[in-house]
Short mmCIF file of C-alpha atoms in Angstrom, two decimals:
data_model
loop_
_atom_site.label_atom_id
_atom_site.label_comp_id
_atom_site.label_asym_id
_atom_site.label_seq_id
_atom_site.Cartn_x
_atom_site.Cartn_y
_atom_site.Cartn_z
CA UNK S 26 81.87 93.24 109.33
CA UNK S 27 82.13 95.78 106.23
CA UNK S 28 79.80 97.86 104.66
CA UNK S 29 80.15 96.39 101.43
CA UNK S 30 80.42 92.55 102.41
CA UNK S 31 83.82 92.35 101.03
CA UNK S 32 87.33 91.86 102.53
CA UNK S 33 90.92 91.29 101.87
CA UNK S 34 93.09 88.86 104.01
CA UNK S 35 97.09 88.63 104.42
CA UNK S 36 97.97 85.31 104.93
CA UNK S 37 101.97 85.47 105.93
CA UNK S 38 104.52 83.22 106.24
CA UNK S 39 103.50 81.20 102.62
CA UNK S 40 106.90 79.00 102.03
CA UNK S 41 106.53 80.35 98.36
CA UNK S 42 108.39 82.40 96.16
CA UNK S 43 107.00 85.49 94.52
CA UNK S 44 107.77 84.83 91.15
CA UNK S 45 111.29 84.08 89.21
CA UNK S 46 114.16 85.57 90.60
CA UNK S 47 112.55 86.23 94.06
CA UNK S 48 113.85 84.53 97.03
CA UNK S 49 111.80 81.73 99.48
CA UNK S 50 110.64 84.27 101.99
CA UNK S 51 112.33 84.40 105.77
CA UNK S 52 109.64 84.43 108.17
CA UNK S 53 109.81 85.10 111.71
CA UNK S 54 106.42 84.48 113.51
CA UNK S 55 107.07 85.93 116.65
CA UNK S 56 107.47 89.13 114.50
CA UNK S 57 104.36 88.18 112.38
CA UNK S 58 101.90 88.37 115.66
CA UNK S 59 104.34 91.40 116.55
CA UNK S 60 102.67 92.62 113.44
CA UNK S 61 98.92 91.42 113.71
CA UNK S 62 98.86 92.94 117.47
CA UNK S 63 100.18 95.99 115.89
CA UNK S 64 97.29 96.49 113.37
CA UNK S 65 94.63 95.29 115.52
CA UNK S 66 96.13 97.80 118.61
CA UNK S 67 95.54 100.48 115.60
CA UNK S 68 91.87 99.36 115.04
CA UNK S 69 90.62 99.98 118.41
CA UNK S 70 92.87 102.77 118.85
CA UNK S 71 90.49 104.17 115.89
CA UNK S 72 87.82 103.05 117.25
CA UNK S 73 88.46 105.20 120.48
CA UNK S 74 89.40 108.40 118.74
CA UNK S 75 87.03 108.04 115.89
CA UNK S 76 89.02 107.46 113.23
CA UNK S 77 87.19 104.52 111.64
CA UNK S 78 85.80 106.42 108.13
CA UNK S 79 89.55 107.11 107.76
CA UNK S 80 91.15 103.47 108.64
CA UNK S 81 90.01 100.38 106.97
CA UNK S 82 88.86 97.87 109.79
CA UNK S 83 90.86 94.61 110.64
CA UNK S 84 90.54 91.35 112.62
CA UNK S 85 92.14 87.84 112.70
CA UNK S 86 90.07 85.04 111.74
CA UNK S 87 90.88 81.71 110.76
CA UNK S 88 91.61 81.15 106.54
CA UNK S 89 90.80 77.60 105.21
CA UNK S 90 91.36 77.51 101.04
CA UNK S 91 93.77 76.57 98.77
CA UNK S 92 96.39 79.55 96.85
CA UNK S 93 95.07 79.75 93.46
CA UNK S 94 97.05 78.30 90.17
CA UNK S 95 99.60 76.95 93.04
CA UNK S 96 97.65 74.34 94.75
CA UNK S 97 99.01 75.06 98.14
CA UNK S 98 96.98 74.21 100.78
CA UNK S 99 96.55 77.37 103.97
CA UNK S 100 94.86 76.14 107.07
CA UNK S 101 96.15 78.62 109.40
CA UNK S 102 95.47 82.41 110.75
CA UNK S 103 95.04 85.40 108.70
CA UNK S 104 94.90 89.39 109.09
CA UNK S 105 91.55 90.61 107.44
CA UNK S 106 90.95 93.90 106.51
CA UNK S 107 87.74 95.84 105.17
CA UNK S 108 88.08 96.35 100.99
CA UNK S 109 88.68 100.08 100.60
CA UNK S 110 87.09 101.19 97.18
CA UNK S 111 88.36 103.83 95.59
CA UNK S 112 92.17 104.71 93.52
CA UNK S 113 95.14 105.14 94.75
CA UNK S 114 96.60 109.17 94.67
CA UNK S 115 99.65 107.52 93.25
CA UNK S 116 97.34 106.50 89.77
CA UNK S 117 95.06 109.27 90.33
CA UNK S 118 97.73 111.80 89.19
CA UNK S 119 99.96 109.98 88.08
CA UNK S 120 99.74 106.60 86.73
CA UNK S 121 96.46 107.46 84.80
CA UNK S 122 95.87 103.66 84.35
CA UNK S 123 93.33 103.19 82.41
CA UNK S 124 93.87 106.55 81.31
CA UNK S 125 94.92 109.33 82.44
CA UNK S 126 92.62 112.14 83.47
CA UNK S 127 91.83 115.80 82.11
CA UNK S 128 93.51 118.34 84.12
CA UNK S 129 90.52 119.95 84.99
CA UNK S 130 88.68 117.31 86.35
CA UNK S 131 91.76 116.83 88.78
CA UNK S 132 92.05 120.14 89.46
CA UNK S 133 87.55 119.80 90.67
CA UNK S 134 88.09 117.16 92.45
CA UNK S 135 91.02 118.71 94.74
CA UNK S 136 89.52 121.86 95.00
CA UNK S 137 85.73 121.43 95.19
CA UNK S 138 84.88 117.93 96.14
CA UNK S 139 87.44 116.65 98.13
CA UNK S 140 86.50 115.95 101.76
CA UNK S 141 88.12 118.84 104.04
CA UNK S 142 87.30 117.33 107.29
CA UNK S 143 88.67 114.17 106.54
CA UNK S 144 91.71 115.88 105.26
CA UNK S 145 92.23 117.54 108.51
CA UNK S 146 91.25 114.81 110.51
CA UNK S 147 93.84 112.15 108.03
CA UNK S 148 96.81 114.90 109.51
CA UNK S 149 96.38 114.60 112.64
CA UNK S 150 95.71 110.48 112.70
CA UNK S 151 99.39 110.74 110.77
CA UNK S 152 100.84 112.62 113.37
CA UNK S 153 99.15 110.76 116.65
CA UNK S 154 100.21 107.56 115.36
CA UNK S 155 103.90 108.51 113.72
CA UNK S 156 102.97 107.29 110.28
CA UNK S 157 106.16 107.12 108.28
CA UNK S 158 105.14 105.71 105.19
CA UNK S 159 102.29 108.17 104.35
CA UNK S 160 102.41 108.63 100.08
CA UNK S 161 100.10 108.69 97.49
CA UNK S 162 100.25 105.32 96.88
CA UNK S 163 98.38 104.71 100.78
CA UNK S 164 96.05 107.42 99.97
CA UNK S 165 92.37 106.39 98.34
CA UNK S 166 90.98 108.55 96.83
CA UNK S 167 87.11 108.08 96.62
CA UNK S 168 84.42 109.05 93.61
CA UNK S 169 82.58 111.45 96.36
CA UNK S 170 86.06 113.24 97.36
CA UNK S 171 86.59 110.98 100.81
CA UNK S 172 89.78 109.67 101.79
CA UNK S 173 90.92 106.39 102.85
CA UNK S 174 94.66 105.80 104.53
CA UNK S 175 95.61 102.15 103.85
CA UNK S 176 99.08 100.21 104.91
CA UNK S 177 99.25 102.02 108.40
CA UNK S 178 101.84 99.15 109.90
CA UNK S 179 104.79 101.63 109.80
CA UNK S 180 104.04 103.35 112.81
CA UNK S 181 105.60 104.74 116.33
CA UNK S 182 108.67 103.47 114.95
CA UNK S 183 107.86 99.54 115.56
CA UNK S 184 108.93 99.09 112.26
CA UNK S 185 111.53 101.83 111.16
CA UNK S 186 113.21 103.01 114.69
CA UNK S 187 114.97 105.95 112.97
CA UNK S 188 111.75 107.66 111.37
CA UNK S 189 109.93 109.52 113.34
CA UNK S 190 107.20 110.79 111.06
CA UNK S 191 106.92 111.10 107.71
CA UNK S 192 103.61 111.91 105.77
CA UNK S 193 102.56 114.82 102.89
CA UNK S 194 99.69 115.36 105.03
CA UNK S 195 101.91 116.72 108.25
CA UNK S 196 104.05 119.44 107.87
CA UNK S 197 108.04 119.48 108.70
CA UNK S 198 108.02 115.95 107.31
CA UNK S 199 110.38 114.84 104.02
CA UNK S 200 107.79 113.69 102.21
CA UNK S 201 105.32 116.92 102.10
CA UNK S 202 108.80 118.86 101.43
CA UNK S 203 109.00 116.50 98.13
CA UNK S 204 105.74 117.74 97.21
CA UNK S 205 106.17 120.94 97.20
CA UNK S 206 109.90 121.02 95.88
CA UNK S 207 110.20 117.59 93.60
CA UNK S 208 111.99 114.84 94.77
CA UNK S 209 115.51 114.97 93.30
CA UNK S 210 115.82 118.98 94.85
CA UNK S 211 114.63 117.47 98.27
CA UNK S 212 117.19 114.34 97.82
CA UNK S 213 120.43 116.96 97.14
CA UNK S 214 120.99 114.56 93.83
CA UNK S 215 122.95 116.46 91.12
CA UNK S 216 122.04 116.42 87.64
CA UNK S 217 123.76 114.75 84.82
CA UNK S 218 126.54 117.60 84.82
CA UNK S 219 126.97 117.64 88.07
CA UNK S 220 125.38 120.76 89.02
CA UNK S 221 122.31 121.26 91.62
CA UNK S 222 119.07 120.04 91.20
CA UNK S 223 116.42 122.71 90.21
CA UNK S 224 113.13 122.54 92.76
CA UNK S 225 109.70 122.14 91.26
CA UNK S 226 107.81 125.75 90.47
CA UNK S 227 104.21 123.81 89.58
CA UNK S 228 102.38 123.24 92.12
CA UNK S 229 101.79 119.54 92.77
CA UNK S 230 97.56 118.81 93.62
CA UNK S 231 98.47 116.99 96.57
CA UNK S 232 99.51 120.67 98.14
CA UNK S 233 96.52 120.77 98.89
CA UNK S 234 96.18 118.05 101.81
CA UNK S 235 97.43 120.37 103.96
CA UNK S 236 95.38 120.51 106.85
CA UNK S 237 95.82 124.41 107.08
CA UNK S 238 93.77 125.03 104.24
CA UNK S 239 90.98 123.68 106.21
CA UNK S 240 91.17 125.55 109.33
CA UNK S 241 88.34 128.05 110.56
CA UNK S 242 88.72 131.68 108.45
CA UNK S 243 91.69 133.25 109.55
CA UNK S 244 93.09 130.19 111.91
CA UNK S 245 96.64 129.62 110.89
CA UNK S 246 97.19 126.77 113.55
CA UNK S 247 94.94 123.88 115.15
CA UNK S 248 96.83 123.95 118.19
CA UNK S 249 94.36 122.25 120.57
CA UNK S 250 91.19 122.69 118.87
CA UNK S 251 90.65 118.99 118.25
CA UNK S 252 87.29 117.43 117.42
CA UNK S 253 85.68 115.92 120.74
CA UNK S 254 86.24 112.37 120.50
CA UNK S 255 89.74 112.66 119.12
CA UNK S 256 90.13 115.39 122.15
CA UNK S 257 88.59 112.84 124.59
CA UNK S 258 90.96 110.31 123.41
CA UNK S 259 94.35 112.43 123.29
CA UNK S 260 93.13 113.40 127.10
CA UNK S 261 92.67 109.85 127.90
CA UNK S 262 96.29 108.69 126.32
CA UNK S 263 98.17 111.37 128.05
CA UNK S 264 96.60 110.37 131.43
CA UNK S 265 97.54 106.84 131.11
CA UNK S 266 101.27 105.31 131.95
CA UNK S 267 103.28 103.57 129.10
CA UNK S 268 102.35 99.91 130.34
CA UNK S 269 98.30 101.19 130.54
CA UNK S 270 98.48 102.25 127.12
CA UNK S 271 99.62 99.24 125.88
CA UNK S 272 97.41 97.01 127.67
CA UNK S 273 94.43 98.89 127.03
CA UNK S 274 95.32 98.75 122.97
CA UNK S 275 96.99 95.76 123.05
CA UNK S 276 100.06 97.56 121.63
CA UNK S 277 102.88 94.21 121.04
CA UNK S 278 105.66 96.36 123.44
CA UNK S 279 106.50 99.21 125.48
CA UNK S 280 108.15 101.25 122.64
CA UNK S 281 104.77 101.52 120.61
CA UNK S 282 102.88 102.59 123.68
CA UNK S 283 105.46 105.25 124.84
CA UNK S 284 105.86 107.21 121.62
CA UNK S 285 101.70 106.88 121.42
CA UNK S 286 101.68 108.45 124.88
CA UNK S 287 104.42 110.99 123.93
CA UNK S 288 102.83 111.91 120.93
CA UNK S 289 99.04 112.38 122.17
CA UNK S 290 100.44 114.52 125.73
CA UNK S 291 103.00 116.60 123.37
CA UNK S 292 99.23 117.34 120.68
CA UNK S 293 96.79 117.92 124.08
CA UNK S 294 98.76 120.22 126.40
CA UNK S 295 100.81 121.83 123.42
CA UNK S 296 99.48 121.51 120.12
CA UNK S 297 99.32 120.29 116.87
CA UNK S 298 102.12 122.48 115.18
CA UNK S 299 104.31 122.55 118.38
CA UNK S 300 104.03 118.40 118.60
CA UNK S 301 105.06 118.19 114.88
CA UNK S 302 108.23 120.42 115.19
CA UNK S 303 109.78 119.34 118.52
CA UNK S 304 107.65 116.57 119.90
CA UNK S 305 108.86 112.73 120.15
CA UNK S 306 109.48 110.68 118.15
CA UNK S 307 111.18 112.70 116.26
CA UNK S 308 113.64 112.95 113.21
CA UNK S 309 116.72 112.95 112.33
CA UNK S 310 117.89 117.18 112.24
CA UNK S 311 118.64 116.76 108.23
CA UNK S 312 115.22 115.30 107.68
CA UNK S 313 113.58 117.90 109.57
CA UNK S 314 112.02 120.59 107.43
CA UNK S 315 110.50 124.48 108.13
CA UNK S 316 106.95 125.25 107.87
CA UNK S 317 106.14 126.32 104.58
CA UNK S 318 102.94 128.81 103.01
CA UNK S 319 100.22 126.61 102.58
CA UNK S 320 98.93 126.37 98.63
CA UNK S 321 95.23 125.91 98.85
CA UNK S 322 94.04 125.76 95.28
CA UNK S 323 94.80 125.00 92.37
CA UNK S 324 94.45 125.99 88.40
CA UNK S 325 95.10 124.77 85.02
CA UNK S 326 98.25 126.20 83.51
CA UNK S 327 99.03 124.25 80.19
CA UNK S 328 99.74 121.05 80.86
CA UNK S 329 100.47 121.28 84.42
CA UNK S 330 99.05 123.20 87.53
CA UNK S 331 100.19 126.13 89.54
CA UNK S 332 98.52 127.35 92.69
CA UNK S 333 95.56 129.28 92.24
CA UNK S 334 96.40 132.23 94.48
CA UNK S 335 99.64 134.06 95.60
CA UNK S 336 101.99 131.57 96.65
CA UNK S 337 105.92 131.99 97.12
CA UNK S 338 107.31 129.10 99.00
CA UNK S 339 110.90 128.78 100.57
CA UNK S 340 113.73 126.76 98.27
CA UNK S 341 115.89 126.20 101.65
CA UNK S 342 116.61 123.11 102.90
CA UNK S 343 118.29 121.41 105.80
CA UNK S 344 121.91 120.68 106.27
CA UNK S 345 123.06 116.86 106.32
CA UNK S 346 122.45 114.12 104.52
CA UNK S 347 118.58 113.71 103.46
CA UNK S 348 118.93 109.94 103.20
CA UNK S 349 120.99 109.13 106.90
CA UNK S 350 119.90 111.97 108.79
CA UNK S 351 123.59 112.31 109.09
CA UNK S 352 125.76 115.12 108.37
CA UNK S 353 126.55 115.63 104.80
CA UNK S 354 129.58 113.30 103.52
CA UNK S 355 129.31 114.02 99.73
CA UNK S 356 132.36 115.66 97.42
CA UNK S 357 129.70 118.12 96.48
CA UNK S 358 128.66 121.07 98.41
CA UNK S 359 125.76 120.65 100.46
CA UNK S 360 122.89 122.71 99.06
CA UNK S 361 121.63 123.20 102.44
CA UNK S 362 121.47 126.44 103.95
CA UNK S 363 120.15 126.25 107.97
CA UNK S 364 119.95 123.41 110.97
CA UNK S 365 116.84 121.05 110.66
CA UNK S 366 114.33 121.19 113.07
CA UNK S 367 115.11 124.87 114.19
CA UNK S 368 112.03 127.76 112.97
CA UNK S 369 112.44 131.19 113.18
CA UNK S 370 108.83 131.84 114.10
CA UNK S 371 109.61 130.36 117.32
CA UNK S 372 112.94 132.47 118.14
CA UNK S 373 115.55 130.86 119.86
CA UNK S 374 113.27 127.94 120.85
CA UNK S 375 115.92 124.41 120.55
CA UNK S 376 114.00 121.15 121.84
CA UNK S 377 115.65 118.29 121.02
CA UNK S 378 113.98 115.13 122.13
CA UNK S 379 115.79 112.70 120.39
CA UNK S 380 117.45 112.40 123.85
CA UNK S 381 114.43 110.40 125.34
CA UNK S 382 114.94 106.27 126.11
CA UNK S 383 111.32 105.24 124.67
CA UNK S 384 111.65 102.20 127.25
CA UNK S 385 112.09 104.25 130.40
CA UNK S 386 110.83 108.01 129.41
CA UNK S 387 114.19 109.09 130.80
CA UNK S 388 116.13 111.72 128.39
CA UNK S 389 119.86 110.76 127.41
CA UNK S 390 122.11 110.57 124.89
CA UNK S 391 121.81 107.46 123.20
CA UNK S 392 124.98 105.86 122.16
CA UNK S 393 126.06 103.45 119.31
CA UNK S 394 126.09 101.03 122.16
CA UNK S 395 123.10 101.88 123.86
CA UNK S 396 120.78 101.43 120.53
CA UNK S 397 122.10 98.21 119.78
CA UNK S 398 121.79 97.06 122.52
CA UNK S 399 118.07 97.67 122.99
CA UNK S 400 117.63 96.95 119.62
CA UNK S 401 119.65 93.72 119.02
CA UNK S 402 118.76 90.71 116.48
CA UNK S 403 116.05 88.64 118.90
CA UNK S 404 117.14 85.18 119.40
CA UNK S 405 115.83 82.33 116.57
CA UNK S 406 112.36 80.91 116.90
CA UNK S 407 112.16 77.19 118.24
CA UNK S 408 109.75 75.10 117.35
CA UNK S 409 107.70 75.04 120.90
CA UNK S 410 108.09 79.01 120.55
CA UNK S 411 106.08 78.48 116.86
CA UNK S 412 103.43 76.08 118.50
CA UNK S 413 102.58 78.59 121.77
CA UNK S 414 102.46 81.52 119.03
CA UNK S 415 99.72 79.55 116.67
CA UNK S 416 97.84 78.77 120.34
CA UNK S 417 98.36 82.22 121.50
CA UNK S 418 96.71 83.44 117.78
CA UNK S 419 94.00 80.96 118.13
#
């Protein structure tokens, strides 16, 4: 099943604490196969738009062994996945465990060896499927300069219904602006005195997974220019109806299947850039950030990097709160300076399709009421509801 013969498997729902201090686990099976469907719905979906050197494979087989130095028996279903050698981005640059690495052989790696295609083709995966936990710590980095993208479950908002996106491969998203401006700027937290943060002036090597820096000489924009399969595929998506898309994945509900379907008509008939800044699902205005110049190399300056040509991003950043995607309700001033999610290159362009029901398609105003509604605690989990899931699974 994987090239190297090995695999990793989740087992969930263990009635065992972590360690000391750590609580017995709550576990909720119906969201558990929620969950597995969810993963697997991603496999094929990568299997379709030939994503499947990017995304590690997965499948549910049975698991039949005992948890080591615990002697708890597991006789039940468990989510495989193919082992994904490499390092994390997170220890790459950061961690250095064993030890941290010369400068300059980071500095080769990002700008001679690593794997442009995949780099382009890692953005727009990202964006199809609403990733919104994309860091460095679910990037793997590989000796030959390929990329792997691992713990893809928080996607098309099944998991977080108020993210949108959120990736340092896309563009507009919080957590490439935190890249390129250091995460206590981005956040709006005050120093020690009191006084605004100050942004980062290095430049940070993971500038340069911007897909941009990848595009044909003298292309500023993918638009529509999308390799064939993953073209093929968008086409497909955007032809289908909500309920056909989630049959044909084997998506676990209707949400999941509508933002997909959003998401891949907004990238065919518009674009890339255009389906980042105003498509669906989107974010919250205060978490929704201005293109910025693309750094696309980098070089050795002491003990840090800066980029290795002209560079001069923006320092602006929305106005609200960057942790609520509400408006700002601090005693401080709000460092912000313009409205989220609107970009001068496009004029007087406002789309704002946070107004769209992802059940029906229709676009309203949600209300308090109308999102918990839709979104209310499901009911507990009998017993016969616990059997018919374990049959359903096997």
């Amino acid at each position: 099943m994987t090239p190297s013969g090995e695999a990793v498997v989740k087992v969930y729902c263990v009635p065992l604490v972590k360690g000391t201090g750590f609580k017995l686990p709550v576990c909720s099976p119906v969201r558990i196969a929620d969950l597995m469907k969810l993963l697997m719905a991603l496999d094929k979906l990568s299997q379709d738009c030939g994503f499947l050197d990017l995304i590690p494979r997965v499948w549910l087989a049975p698991v039949l062994g005992v948890l080591p130095g615990v002697g708890y028996p597991i006789d039940w279903w468990g989510l495989w996945m193919e082992y994904v050698e490499g390092v994390s981005l997170e220890n790459f640059l950061y961690r250095g465990i064993p030890r941290p690495l010369p400068l300059d052989t980071i500095a080769d790696m990002f700008n001679n060896r690593l794997n442009k295609t995949r780099v382009v083709r890692a953005a727009i995966f990202d964006l199809l499927t609403s990733q919104c936990d994309r860091h460095a710590q679910n990037l793997f980095l590989q000796e030959d300069g390929n990329l792997k993208l691992i713990d893809n479950e928080s996607c098309l908002q099944h998991m977080w219904r108020s993210c949108g996106f959120d990736s340092v491969l896309v563009p507009t998203t919080q957590k490439q602006e935190i890249v390129r401006l250091g995460n206590d700027y981005v956040a709006k937290l005050p120093t020690l005195t009191g006084q605004p943060q100050v942004p980062r002036f290095e430049a940070d090597p993971l500038l340069l997974l911007d897909y941009r820096c990848y595009l044909p000489e003298g292309q500023e924009q993918m638009g529509t220019q999308y390799p064939p399969q993953i073209d093929k595929c968008l086409r497909r998506i955007a032809s289908m109806t909500p309920k056909e898309v989630a049959t044909f994945y084997g998506f676990p509900d209707l949400v999941t299947a509508m933002n997909l379907r959003f998401r891949a008509t907004d990238m065919i008939t518009r674009g890339y850039e255009w389906a980042a800044k105003y498509g669906h699902p989107q974010n919250a205005p205060p978490k929704r950030y201005r293109f910025q110049p693309k750094c696309c190399s980098l070089r050795v300056d002491g003990t840090g990097f800066v980029c290795g040509h002209a560079w001069k991003p923006s320092y602006e950043l929305p106005l609200g709160n960057p942790f609520t995607g509400m408006e700002w309700d601090t005693d401080r001033p709000d460092p912000g300076t313009y409205s989220g999610g609107t970009f001068p290159e496009d004029g007087d362009m406002v789309v704002n399709v946070t107004d769209i029901d992802p059940i029906t398609g229709r676009r309203w105003r949600w209300t308090r009421r109308h999102v918990v509604k839709r979104f209310q605690t499901p009911p507990p989990v009998t017993a016969s509801m616990r059997e018919g899931l374990l049959e359903g699974l096997a």
